[in-house]
Short mmCIF file of C-alpha atoms and ligand atoms in Angstrom, two decimals:
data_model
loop_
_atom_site.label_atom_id
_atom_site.label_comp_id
_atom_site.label_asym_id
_atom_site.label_seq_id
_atom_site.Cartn_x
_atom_site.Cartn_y
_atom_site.Cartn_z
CA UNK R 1 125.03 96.67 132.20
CA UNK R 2 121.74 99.05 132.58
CA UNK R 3 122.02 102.00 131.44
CA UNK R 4 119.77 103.71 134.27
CA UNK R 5 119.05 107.00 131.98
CA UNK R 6 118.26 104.83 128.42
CA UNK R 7 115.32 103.59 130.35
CA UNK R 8 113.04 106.02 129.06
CA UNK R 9 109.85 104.34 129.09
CA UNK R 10 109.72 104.42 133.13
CA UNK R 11 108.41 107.77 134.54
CA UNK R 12 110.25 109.68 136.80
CA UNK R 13 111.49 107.92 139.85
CA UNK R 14 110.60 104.58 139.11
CA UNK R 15 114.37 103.62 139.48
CA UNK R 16 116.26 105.77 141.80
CA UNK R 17 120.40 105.21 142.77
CA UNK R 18 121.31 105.21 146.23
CA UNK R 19 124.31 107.33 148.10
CA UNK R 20 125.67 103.58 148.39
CA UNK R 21 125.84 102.93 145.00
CA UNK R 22 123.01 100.42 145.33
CA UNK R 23 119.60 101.12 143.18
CA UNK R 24 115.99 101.27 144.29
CA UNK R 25 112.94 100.12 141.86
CA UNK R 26 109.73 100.87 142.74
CA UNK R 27 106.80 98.38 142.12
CA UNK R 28 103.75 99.94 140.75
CA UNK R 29 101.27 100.20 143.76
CA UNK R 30 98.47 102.72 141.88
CA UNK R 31 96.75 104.92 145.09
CA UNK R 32 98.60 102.79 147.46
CA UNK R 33 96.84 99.22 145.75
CA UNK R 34 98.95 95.99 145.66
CA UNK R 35 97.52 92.51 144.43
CA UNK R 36 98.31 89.30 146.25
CA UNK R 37 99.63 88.12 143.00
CA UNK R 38 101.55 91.64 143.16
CA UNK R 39 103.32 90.88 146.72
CA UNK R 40 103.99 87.28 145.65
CA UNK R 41 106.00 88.65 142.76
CA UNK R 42 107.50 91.32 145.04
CA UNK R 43 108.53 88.26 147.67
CA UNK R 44 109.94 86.06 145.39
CA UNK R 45 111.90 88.97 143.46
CA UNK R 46 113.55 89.89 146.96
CA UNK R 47 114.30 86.15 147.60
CA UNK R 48 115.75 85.50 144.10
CA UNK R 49 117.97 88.80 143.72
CA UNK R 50 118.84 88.43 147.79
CA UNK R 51 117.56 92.32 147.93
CA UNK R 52 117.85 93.95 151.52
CA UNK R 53 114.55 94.46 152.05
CA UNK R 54 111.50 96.65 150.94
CA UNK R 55 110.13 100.26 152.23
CA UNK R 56 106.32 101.75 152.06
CA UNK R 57 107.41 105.31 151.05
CA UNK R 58 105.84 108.46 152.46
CA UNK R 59 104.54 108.70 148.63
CA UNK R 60 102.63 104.94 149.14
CA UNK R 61 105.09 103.01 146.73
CA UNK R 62 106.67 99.83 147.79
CA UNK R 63 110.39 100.18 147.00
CA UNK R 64 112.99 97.36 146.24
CA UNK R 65 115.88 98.57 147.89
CA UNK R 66 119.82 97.34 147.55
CA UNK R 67 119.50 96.44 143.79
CA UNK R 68 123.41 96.29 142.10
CA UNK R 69 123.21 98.50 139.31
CA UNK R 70 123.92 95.81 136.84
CA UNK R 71 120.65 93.89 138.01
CA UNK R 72 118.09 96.72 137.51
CA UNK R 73 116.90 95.50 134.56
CA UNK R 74 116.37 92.14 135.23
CA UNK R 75 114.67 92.92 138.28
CA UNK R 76 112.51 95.07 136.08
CA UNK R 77 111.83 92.36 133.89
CA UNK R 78 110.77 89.87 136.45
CA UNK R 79 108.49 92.73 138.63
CA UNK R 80 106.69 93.59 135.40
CA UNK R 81 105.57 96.46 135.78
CA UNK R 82 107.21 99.05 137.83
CA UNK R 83 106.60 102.54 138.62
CA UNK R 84 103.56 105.14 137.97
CA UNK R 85 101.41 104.40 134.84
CA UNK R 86 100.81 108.01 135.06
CA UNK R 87 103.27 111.06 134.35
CA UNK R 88 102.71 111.84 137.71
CA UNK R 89 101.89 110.41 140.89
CA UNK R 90 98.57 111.09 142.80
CA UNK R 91 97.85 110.16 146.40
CA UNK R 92 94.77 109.00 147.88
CA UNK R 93 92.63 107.82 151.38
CA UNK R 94 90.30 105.25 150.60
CA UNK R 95 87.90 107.52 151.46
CA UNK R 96 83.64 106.24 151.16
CA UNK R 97 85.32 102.43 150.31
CA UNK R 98 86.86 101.63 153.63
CA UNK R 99 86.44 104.46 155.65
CA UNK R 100 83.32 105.31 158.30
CA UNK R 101 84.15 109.33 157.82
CA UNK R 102 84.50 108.93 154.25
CA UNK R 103 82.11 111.85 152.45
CA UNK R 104 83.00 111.23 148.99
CA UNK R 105 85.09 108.49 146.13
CA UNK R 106 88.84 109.45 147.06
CA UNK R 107 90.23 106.18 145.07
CA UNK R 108 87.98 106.62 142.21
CA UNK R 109 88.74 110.35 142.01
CA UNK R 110 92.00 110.25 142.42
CA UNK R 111 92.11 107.39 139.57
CA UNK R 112 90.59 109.77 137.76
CA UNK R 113 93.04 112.89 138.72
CA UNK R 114 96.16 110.42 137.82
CA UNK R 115 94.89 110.18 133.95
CA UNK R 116 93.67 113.69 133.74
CA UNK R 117 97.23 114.93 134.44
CA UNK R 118 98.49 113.01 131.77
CA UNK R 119 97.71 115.43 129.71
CA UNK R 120 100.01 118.39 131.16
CA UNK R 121 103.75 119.32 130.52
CA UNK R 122 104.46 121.39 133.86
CA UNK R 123 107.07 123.31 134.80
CA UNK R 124 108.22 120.89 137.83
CA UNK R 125 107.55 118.08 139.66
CA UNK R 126 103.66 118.23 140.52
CA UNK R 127 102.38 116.43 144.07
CA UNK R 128 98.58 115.67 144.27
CA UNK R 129 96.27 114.11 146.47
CA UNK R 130 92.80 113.09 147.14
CA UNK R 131 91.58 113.01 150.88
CA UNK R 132 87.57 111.73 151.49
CA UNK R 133 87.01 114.20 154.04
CA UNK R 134 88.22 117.03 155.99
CA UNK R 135 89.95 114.64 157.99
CA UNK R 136 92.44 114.64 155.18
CA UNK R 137 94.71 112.01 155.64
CA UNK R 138 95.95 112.01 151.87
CA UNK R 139 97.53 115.63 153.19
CA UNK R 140 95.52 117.32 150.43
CA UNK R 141 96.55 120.68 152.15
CA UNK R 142 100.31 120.26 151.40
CA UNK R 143 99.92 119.35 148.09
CA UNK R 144 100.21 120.98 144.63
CA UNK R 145 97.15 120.12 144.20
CA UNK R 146 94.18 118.61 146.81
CA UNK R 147 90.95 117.48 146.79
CA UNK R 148 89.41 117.03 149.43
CA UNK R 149 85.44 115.44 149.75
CA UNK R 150 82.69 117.08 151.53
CA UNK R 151 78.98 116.24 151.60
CA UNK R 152 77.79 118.44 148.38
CA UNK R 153 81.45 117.81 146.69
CA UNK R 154 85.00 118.78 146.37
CA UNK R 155 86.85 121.24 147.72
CA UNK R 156 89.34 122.39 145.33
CA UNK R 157 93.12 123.21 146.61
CA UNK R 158 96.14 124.56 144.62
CA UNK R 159 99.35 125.59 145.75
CA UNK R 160 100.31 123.53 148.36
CA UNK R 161 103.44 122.15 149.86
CA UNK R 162 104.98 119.90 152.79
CA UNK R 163 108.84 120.65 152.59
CA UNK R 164 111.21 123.50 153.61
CA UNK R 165 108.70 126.46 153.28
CA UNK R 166 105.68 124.68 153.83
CA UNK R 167 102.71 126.49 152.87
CA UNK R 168 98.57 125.68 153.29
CA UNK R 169 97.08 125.40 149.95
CA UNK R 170 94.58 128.18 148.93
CA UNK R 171 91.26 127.05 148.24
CA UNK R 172 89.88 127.75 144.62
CA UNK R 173 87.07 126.64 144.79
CA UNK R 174 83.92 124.24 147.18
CA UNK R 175 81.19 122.22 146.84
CA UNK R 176 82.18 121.16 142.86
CA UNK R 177 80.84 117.86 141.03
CA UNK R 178 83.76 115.93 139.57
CA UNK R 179 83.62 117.88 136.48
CA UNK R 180 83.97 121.22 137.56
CA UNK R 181 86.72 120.34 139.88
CA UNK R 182 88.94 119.11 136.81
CA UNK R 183 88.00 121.79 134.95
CA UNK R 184 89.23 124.06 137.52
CA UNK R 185 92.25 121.98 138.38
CA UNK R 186 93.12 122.46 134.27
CA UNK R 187 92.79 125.98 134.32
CA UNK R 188 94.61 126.91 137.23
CA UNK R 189 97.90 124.39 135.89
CA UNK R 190 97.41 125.79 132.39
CA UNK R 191 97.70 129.43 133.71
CA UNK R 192 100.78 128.14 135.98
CA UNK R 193 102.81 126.13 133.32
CA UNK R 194 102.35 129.87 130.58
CA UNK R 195 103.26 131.83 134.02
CA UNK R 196 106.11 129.80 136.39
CA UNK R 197 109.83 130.36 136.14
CA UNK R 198 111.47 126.50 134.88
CA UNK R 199 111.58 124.55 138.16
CA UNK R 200 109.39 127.04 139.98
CA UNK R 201 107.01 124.93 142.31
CA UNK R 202 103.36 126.00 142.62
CA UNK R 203 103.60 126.86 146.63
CA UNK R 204 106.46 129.56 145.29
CA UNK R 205 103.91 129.88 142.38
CA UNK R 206 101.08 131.12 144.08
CA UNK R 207 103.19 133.47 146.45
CA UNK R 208 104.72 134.94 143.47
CA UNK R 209 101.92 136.17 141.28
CA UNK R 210 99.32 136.49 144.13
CA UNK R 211 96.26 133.66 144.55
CA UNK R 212 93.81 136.39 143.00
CA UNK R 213 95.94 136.35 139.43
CA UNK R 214 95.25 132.62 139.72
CA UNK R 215 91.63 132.91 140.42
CA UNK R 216 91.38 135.47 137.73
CA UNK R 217 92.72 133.44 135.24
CA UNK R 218 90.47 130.17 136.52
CA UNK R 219 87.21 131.93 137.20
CA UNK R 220 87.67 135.13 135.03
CA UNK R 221 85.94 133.27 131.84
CA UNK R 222 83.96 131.07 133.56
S1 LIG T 1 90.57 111.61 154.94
FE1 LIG T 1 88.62 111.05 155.84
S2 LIG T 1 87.81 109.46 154.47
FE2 LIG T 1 90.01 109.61 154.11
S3 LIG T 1 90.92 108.05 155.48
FE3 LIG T 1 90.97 110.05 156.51
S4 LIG T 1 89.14 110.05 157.79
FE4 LIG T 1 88.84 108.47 156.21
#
């Protein structure tokens, strides 16, 4: 039988187990994206396992719900891939692609954001998203971290969250090319993952040490 926590490869959340006992993979669906080919695999997986059905999440992941434990891993095996092929999971509009109020690349950026973070060992879970305009569908505001695209750039937002104690992001910064915006993303979650208590969110973060200690430490050098 599976042992749910020896699969190690999968990031976080890629396999979840139900109250009912049941499991729940999610197929990889990178800024909301699924092939044809993708869904025909997803179809004929539900068919062949006689799975309950599948859910778009609030997080833009298709989940396979209903899964007996003991047939995770073959399900896994016949999806493919599953999960994030990132350490964590970045949202995004489809911004100037698809969208006639689109100001700037949300897919490409947030492409982009999803590799950059690779590169971070934070505290706690980490929620990001890329919105093309003000508009901000992608919720950039309520997110650990949010861009969001205006005419001359990005508007740079840290600290964000949508749950129980929701709190507005703080702007850091507006108006930045791609390249400033990561660079001020990086400084602002290397000064929180040397400052944050073990599980301590950024939203609880930022209210903590005060957004000027976090501006400080991103704009203090630069
Ligand atoms: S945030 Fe703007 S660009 Fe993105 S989908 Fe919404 S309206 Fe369109």
């Amino acid at each position: 039988m599976a042992n749910l926590d020896d699969m190690k490869d999968l990031h976080q959340g890629a396999v979840l187990k139900r109250k009912d006992g049941t499991c729940s993979v999610m197929a990889r669906s990178p800024l909301g994206e699924v092939t044809p080919e993708q869904l025909d695999t997803i179809n004929a997986v539900v068919k062949e396992f006689n799975l309950s059905g599948v859910r778009m999440t609030g997080r833009q992941q298709l989940e396979l719900k209903g899964i007996p434990e003991d047939k995770v891993e073959a399900v896994i095996e016949r999806l493919g891939v599953v999960g994030t092929a990132h350490k964590y999971l970045v949202q995004a509009c489809i911004g100037i692609t698809g969208c006639r109020l689109g100001m700037q690349d949300s897919m490409a950026m947030g492409a982009k954001l999803e590799k950059f973070l690779d590169r971070f060992e934070l505290p706690w879970k980490l929620k990001s998203s890329v919105s093309g305009c003000s508009m901000s569908c992608a919720e950039s505001y309520v997110r650990d971290v949010g861009l969001v695209g205006k005419k001359n750039g990005w508007v740079v937002l840290f600290g964000g969250n949508a749950g129980k104690g929701a709190r507005k992001a703080d702007v850091l910064a507006e108006d930045v090319s791609d390249e400033r915006a990561f660079e001020i993303i990086g400084k602002a979650l290397d000064f929180y993952s040397e400052n944050a208590k073990k599980r301590e969110r950024t939203a609880p973060f930022v209210e903590r040490v005060g957004i000027e200690a976090i501006k400080e430490a991103v704009f203090g050098s630069a």
